[in-house]
């Protein structure tokens, strides 16, 4: 039996958390397939969930059939498989020439996995499984319990990792992945991204975190060294003047204030970054510009004007990114009850003919109607508006 066969036979049991096949070679078959263990009336099964566009297909398999399914799909349909169990995490990569690379890391996790068919949502990082950076940041206690006042942060971190999981197959499958995180702050999510991509997924990753506060950067450097995260770097710097040292595959900007988000997006576009993740914050610019007689009865209320301006700002940003060849989504980051600053712009670089075009009024016409001239439009020189 070959290495993959032995590995699957060892891992296909009740201790499996999930297996995710991605980087599809056959769009008709599906974009992604996830497989997890479930307990049914007649015992342990493995449920596969296949995603084909907006459609989802479920099927249950025995252990042997599940092993065979993964082997067949890696041979014909997918180039990547991420397997996580209570005892180990495994990354399987298949090159264009069919060469298979397998990387495995041991894990220590005492948390019990819920195998019920209709189980509650499972997090990528789990309570009861100690993680070095979470302990260092005070989110977890040394035995893996979540600190009483950090549950919202723990949920936010896991939600963020789900967004990254969704775009894994858009990042290079071979060679080093370079990420720049603008305005990293205390870097909860920067550390989470490094841990997920490097420790759990076994990817060759280099992350540069940038922030204006020297004391914050110093603490981040100390924690990175303490955790042994050799390719996680932090430096003091400004978004607008930062110059890359190498190709950048993903640009992240979380809660960069007002137009700082625009400078981060402009950098990402200019660099041809494959993926952009941005959570905008304090969108004041459009609020000070917006002037539209047709909307005057609504805009006369200050709080309504403020919230509408924030939404309009991010909708314009998403539209501008689409014009630059990105497939763009605006997603809910965390529940509105925790913070109103909860929208994430996720953009993935695509050939321009694959990006959906808007119908009706152009973005430029809408901006003119609203009387707004946002920074990102000026930075991108109004290309194709």
Coordinates of C-alpha atoms in Angstrom, one line a residue:
X1 CA 0.0 0.0 0.0
X2 CA 1.4 3.5 -0.9
X3 CA 1.9 6.4 1.5
X4 CA -1.5 8.0 0.8
X5 CA -3.4 4.7 1.2
X6 CA -1.7 4.0 4.6
X7 CA -2.4 7.5 5.7
X8 CA -6.1 7.4 4.8
X9 CA -6.6 4.0 6.4
X10 CA -5.0 5.4 9.6
X11 CA -7.0 8.6 9.7
X12 CA -10.5 7.5 8.5
X13 CA -12.1 6.9 11.9
X14 CA -14.1 8.8 14.5
X15 CA -11.1 11.1 15.3
X16 CA -11.3 12.7 11.9
X17 CA -12.4 16.3 12.0
X18 CA -12.7 16.9 8.3
X19 CA -11.1 16.4 4.9
X20 CA -11.3 19.2 2.3
X21 CA -10.5 18.7 -1.3
X22 CA -10.0 21.8 -3.4
X23 CA -8.2 23.4 -6.3
X24 CA -10.5 21.7 -8.8
X25 CA -9.5 20.4 -12.2
X26 CA -13.1 19.6 -13.2
X27 CA -15.5 22.5 -12.6
X28 CA -18.4 20.3 -13.8
X29 CA -17.8 17.9 -11.0
X30 CA -17.4 20.5 -8.3
X31 CA -15.4 23.4 -6.9
X32 CA -14.8 21.7 -3.5
X33 CA -15.6 18.6 -1.5
X34 CA -15.7 18.3 2.3
X35 CA -15.9 15.0 4.1
X36 CA -16.6 14.4 7.9
X37 CA -17.5 11.5 10.1
X38 CA -21.2 11.2 11.3
X39 CA -23.0 8.7 13.6
X40 CA -26.1 7.3 12.0
X41 CA -28.5 4.6 13.3
X42 CA -26.3 1.9 11.8
X43 CA -23.0 3.2 13.0
X44 CA -20.1 5.4 11.8
X45 CA -20.3 6.9 8.3
X46 CA -18.4 9.6 6.4
X47 CA -20.6 12.3 4.8
X48 CA -19.3 14.1 1.7
X49 CA -20.5 17.5 0.7
X50 CA -19.8 18.5 -2.9
X51 CA -20.1 22.1 -3.9
X52 CA -20.9 22.8 -7.6
X53 CA -21.5 26.5 -8.1
X54 CA -24.4 27.3 -5.8
X55 CA -25.5 23.7 -5.6
X56 CA -24.6 21.3 -2.8
X57 CA -24.7 17.5 -2.9
X58 CA -24.5 15.2 0.1
X59 CA -23.6 11.5 0.2
X60 CA -22.7 9.0 3.0
X61 CA -19.8 6.5 2.6
X62 CA -18.3 3.7 4.6
X63 CA -14.6 4.1 5.7
X64 CA -13.2 2.1 2.8
X65 CA -15.4 3.9 0.2
X66 CA -14.3 7.2 1.7
X67 CA -10.6 6.3 1.4
X68 CA -11.2 5.2 -2.2
X69 CA -13.1 8.4 -3.0
X70 CA -10.3 10.7 -1.8
X71 CA -7.7 8.7 -3.8
X72 CA -9.8 8.9 -7.0
X73 CA -10.6 12.6 -6.6
X74 CA -6.9 13.4 -6.1
X75 CA -6.1 11.5 -9.2
X76 CA -8.7 13.0 -11.5
X77 CA -10.6 16.0 -10.0
X78 CA -8.6 18.0 -7.4
X79 CA -5.0 19.1 -6.8
X80 CA -5.2 19.6 -3.0
X81 CA -6.5 17.9 0.1
X82 CA -6.4 19.2 3.7
X83 CA -7.1 16.5 6.3
X84 CA -7.5 17.4 10.0
X85 CA -8.0 14.9 12.8
X86 CA -7.6 15.0 16.6
X87 CA -4.1 13.5 16.2
X88 CA -2.6 15.1 13.0
X89 CA -3.1 17.5 10.2
X90 CA -2.2 16.5 6.7
X91 CA -1.7 18.4 3.4
X92 CA -1.7 16.6 0.1
X93 CA -0.7 18.5 -3.0
X94 CA -0.7 17.2 -6.6
X95 CA 1.4 19.0 -9.2
X96 CA 0.3 19.6 -12.8
X97 CA 2.4 16.6 -13.7
X98 CA 0.7 14.4 -11.2
X99 CA 3.4 14.3 -8.6
X100 CA 2.0 14.0 -5.1
X101 CA 3.5 15.6 -2.0
X102 CA 2.3 14.7 1.5
X103 CA 3.0 16.7 4.6
X104 CA 1.8 15.6 8.0
X105 CA 2.0 17.2 11.4
X106 CA 1.1 15.7 14.8
X107 CA -1.6 17.5 16.9
X108 CA -2.6 17.3 20.5
X109 CA -6.3 17.9 21.1
X110 CA -8.4 16.6 23.9
X111 CA -11.7 18.1 22.6
X112 CA -14.5 15.7 21.8
X113 CA -15.8 15.8 18.3
X114 CA -19.6 15.9 17.9
X115 CA -20.5 13.2 15.3
X116 CA -24.2 13.7 15.3
X117 CA -25.7 14.1 11.9
X118 CA -27.1 17.6 12.6
X119 CA -24.3 18.8 14.8
X120 CA -23.7 22.4 15.6
X121 CA -21.1 24.4 13.6
X122 CA -17.6 23.1 14.1
X123 CA -14.8 25.7 14.5
X124 CA -11.4 25.4 12.8
X125 CA -9.7 26.2 16.1
X126 CA -11.4 24.4 19.0
X127 CA -11.9 25.0 22.6
X128 CA -9.9 22.4 24.6
X129 CA -7.1 22.3 22.0
X130 CA -4.3 24.6 23.3
X131 CA -2.8 26.9 20.6
X132 CA 0.4 28.8 21.4
X133 CA -0.5 32.2 20.0
X134 CA -4.0 32.1 21.5
X135 CA -2.5 31.5 24.9
X136 CA 0.1 34.2 24.3
X137 CA -2.6 36.7 23.4
X138 CA -4.8 35.8 26.4
X139 CA -7.6 34.2 24.4
X140 CA -6.9 30.7 25.8
X141 CA -5.7 29.5 29.1
X142 CA -2.7 27.0 29.0
X143 CA -5.2 24.1 29.2
X144 CA -7.1 25.3 26.1
X145 CA -10.1 26.9 27.8
X146 CA -11.3 30.2 26.3
X147 CA -11.0 33.2 28.6
X148 CA -14.3 34.4 29.9
X149 CA -14.1 37.8 28.1
X150 CA -12.6 36.4 24.9
X151 CA -15.4 34.3 23.4
X152 CA -16.4 36.9 20.9
X153 CA -12.7 37.2 19.8
X154 CA -12.4 33.4 19.5
X155 CA -15.5 33.3 17.3
X156 CA -14.2 36.2 15.2
X157 CA -10.9 34.4 14.7
X158 CA -12.6 31.2 13.5
X159 CA -14.9 33.2 11.2
X160 CA -11.9 34.8 9.6
X161 CA -10.2 31.5 9.1
X162 CA -13.3 30.3 7.3
X163 CA -12.9 33.1 4.8
X164 CA -9.3 32.1 4.2
X165 CA -10.3 28.4 3.9
X166 CA -12.7 29.4 1.1
X167 CA -9.9 31.0 -1.0
X168 CA -7.1 28.4 -0.3
X169 CA -7.2 27.1 -3.9
X170 CA -6.7 30.7 -5.2
X171 CA -3.3 30.9 -3.6
X172 CA -0.2 29.3 -5.1
X173 CA -0.1 25.5 -4.6
X174 CA 3.7 25.4 -4.8
X175 CA 6.4 27.8 -3.6
X176 CA 6.1 30.4 -0.9
X177 CA 2.9 32.4 -0.4
X178 CA 3.6 36.0 0.6
X179 CA 0.9 38.0 2.5
X180 CA 1.0 41.6 3.6
X181 CA -1.3 42.6 6.5
X182 CA -1.8 46.4 6.6
X183 CA -2.7 47.9 10.0
X184 CA -2.2 44.6 11.8
X185 CA -2.6 46.1 15.3
X186 CA -2.4 43.5 18.1
X187 CA -2.5 40.9 15.3
X188 CA -5.0 38.4 16.6
X189 CA -6.0 37.6 13.1
X190 CA -2.5 37.9 11.7
X191 CA -1.2 35.2 14.0
X192 CA -4.4 33.1 13.3
X193 CA -3.7 33.3 9.6
X194 CA -0.1 32.2 10.0
X195 CA -1.0 29.3 12.3
X196 CA -3.8 28.1 9.9
X197 CA -1.8 28.3 6.7
X198 CA 1.6 27.2 8.0
X199 CA 0.9 24.9 11.0
X200 CA -2.4 23.4 10.1
X201 CA -2.1 23.5 6.3
X202 CA 1.6 23.0 6.0
X203 CA 2.0 25.8 3.5
X204 CA 5.2 27.7 2.9
X205 CA 4.0 31.1 4.1
X206 CA 5.6 34.5 4.8
X207 CA 3.5 37.2 6.4
X208 CA 4.5 40.8 6.9
X209 CA 2.4 42.7 9.4
X210 CA 2.6 46.5 9.2
X211 CA 1.4 49.1 11.8
X212 CA 2.2 52.6 12.9
X213 CA 2.5 51.8 16.6
X214 CA 6.0 50.8 17.6
X215 CA 5.0 49.4 21.0
X216 CA 2.4 47.1 19.4
X217 CA 4.9 45.9 16.7
X218 CA 7.4 45.1 19.4
X219 CA 5.0 42.9 21.3
X220 CA 4.0 41.1 18.1
X221 CA 7.6 40.4 17.3
X222 CA 8.1 39.0 20.8
X223 CA 5.2 36.7 20.6
X224 CA 6.2 35.5 17.1
X225 CA 9.6 34.6 18.4
X226 CA 8.1 32.9 21.4
X227 CA 5.9 30.8 19.2
X228 CA 8.7 30.0 16.8
X229 CA 6.9 31.6 13.8
X230 CA 10.0 32.3 11.8
X231 CA 8.3 33.6 8.7
X232 CA 5.9 35.9 10.5
X233 CA 7.5 39.4 10.4
X234 CA 6.3 42.7 11.8
X235 CA 7.5 46.2 11.1
X236 CA 6.5 49.8 11.8
X237 CA 5.3 51.6 8.7
X238 CA 2.6 53.5 6.8
X239 CA 0.3 51.9 4.3
X240 CA 0.6 54.7 1.8
X241 CA 4.4 54.6 1.6
X242 CA 5.1 50.9 2.0
X243 CA 6.9 49.3 -0.9
X244 CA 6.9 45.5 -1.4
X245 CA 10.1 43.5 -1.4
X246 CA 8.7 40.6 -3.4
X247 CA 5.6 39.4 -5.1
X248 CA 2.5 39.7 -2.9
X249 CA -0.2 36.9 -3.2
X250 CA -2.6 38.2 -0.7
X251 CA -3.2 41.7 0.9
X252 CA -5.1 42.0 4.2
X253 CA -6.5 45.2 5.7
X254 CA -8.5 44.8 8.8
X255 CA -10.1 47.9 10.4
X256 CA -7.7 50.3 8.7
X257 CA -9.4 53.7 9.5
X258 CA -11.3 55.7 6.8
X259 CA -9.2 56.2 3.6
X260 CA -6.3 54.0 4.9
X261 CA -8.4 51.1 3.5
X262 CA -8.3 52.8 0.1
X263 CA -4.6 53.0 0.1
X264 CA -4.4 49.3 1.0
X265 CA -6.7 48.3 -1.8
X266 CA -4.8 50.4 -4.3
X267 CA -1.6 48.8 -3.3
X268 CA -3.1 45.3 -3.7
X269 CA -4.5 46.2 -7.2
X270 CA -1.2 47.7 -8.3
X271 CA 0.7 44.6 -7.2
X272 CA -1.7 42.2 -8.9
X273 CA -2.5 40.5 -5.6
X274 CA -4.4 37.3 -6.1
X275 CA -6.6 37.7 -3.0
X276 CA -7.7 40.8 -1.0
X277 CA -9.4 40.7 2.4
X278 CA -10.5 44.0 3.8
X279 CA -12.7 44.9 6.8
X280 CA -13.2 48.7 6.4
X281 CA -13.5 51.0 9.4
X282 CA -14.7 54.6 10.1
X283 CA -15.8 55.5 6.6
X284 CA -16.0 59.2 7.0
X285 CA -15.0 60.5 3.6
X286 CA -18.3 59.9 1.7
X287 CA -20.3 61.1 4.7
X288 CA -18.7 64.5 4.2
X289 CA -19.2 64.5 0.4
X290 CA -22.6 62.9 -0.3
X291 CA -25.1 65.3 -1.7
X292 CA -28.2 64.1 -3.6
X293 CA -31.5 66.0 -3.9
X294 CA -33.4 62.8 -4.5
X295 CA -32.2 61.3 -1.2
X296 CA -32.4 64.6 0.8
X297 CA -35.4 63.4 2.9
X298 CA -33.4 60.4 4.1
X299 CA -30.0 62.1 4.5
X300 CA -31.4 64.8 6.8
X301 CA -31.1 62.3 9.7
X302 CA -27.4 62.2 10.8
X303 CA -27.2 58.6 11.9
X304 CA -29.0 57.4 8.7
X305 CA -26.6 59.5 6.6
X306 CA -23.6 58.1 8.4
X307 CA -24.7 54.4 8.0
X308 CA -25.8 54.9 4.4
X309 CA -22.5 56.6 3.6
X310 CA -20.5 53.7 5.1
X311 CA -22.4 51.1 3.0
X312 CA -22.1 53.2 -0.1
X313 CA -18.4 53.6 0.5
X314 CA -17.9 49.8 0.6
X315 CA -20.2 49.1 -2.3
X316 CA -18.2 51.6 -4.5
X317 CA -14.9 50.0 -3.3
X318 CA -16.3 46.6 -4.4
X319 CA -17.3 47.9 -7.7
X320 CA -14.0 49.5 -8.4
X321 CA -12.2 46.2 -7.6
X322 CA -14.5 44.4 -10.1
X323 CA -13.4 46.9 -12.7
X324 CA -9.8 45.9 -12.0
X325 CA -10.5 42.3 -12.7
X326 CA -11.6 41.0 -9.3
X327 CA -14.5 38.8 -8.4
X328 CA -15.8 40.7 -5.3
X329 CA -18.1 39.8 -2.5
X330 CA -19.2 41.8 0.6
X331 CA -19.8 39.4 3.5
X332 CA -20.9 39.6 7.1
X333 CA -17.7 39.2 9.2
X334 CA -19.3 38.8 12.6
X335 CA -22.8 39.2 13.9
X336 CA -24.2 42.8 14.0
X337 CA -24.9 42.4 17.7
X338 CA -21.2 42.5 18.4
X339 CA -20.1 45.4 16.3
X340 CA -21.7 47.5 13.4
X341 CA -18.2 47.4 11.7
X342 CA -18.9 43.8 10.5
X343 CA -18.5 43.8 6.7
X344 CA -15.6 42.1 4.9
X345 CA -14.7 42.8 1.3
X346 CA -13.3 39.6 -0.3
X347 CA -11.8 40.0 -3.8
X348 CA -10.2 37.2 -5.9
X349 CA -8.3 38.1 -9.1
X350 CA -9.9 36.7 -12.2
X351 CA -9.5 37.2 -15.9
X352 CA -11.6 40.2 -16.7
X353 CA -14.0 38.2 -18.9
X354 CA -14.9 36.0 -16.0
X355 CA -15.9 38.9 -13.7
X356 CA -19.6 39.6 -13.7
X357 CA -20.4 43.0 -15.2
X358 CA -23.0 45.3 -13.7
X359 CA -26.1 46.3 -15.7
X360 CA -27.9 49.6 -15.7
X361 CA -26.2 52.7 -14.5
X362 CA -22.4 52.8 -14.5
X363 CA -20.5 53.2 -11.3
X364 CA -19.3 56.6 -12.5
X365 CA -22.9 57.7 -13.1
X366 CA -23.9 56.6 -9.6
X367 CA -21.0 58.4 -8.0
X368 CA -21.9 61.5 -9.9
X369 CA -25.6 61.2 -8.8
X370 CA -24.5 61.0 -5.2
X371 CA -21.9 63.8 -5.5
X372 CA -19.1 61.6 -4.2
X373 CA -15.5 61.4 -5.2
X374 CA -13.9 58.6 -3.0
X375 CA -10.1 58.2 -2.6
X376 CA -9.9 54.8 -4.2
X377 CA -11.4 56.1 -7.4
X378 CA -8.8 58.8 -7.6
X379 CA -6.0 56.4 -6.7
X380 CA -7.0 54.1 -9.5
X381 CA -7.2 57.0 -11.9
X382 CA -10.9 56.3 -12.6
X383 CA -9.9 53.4 -14.9
X384 CA -13.0 52.0 -16.7
X385 CA -15.5 53.8 -14.5

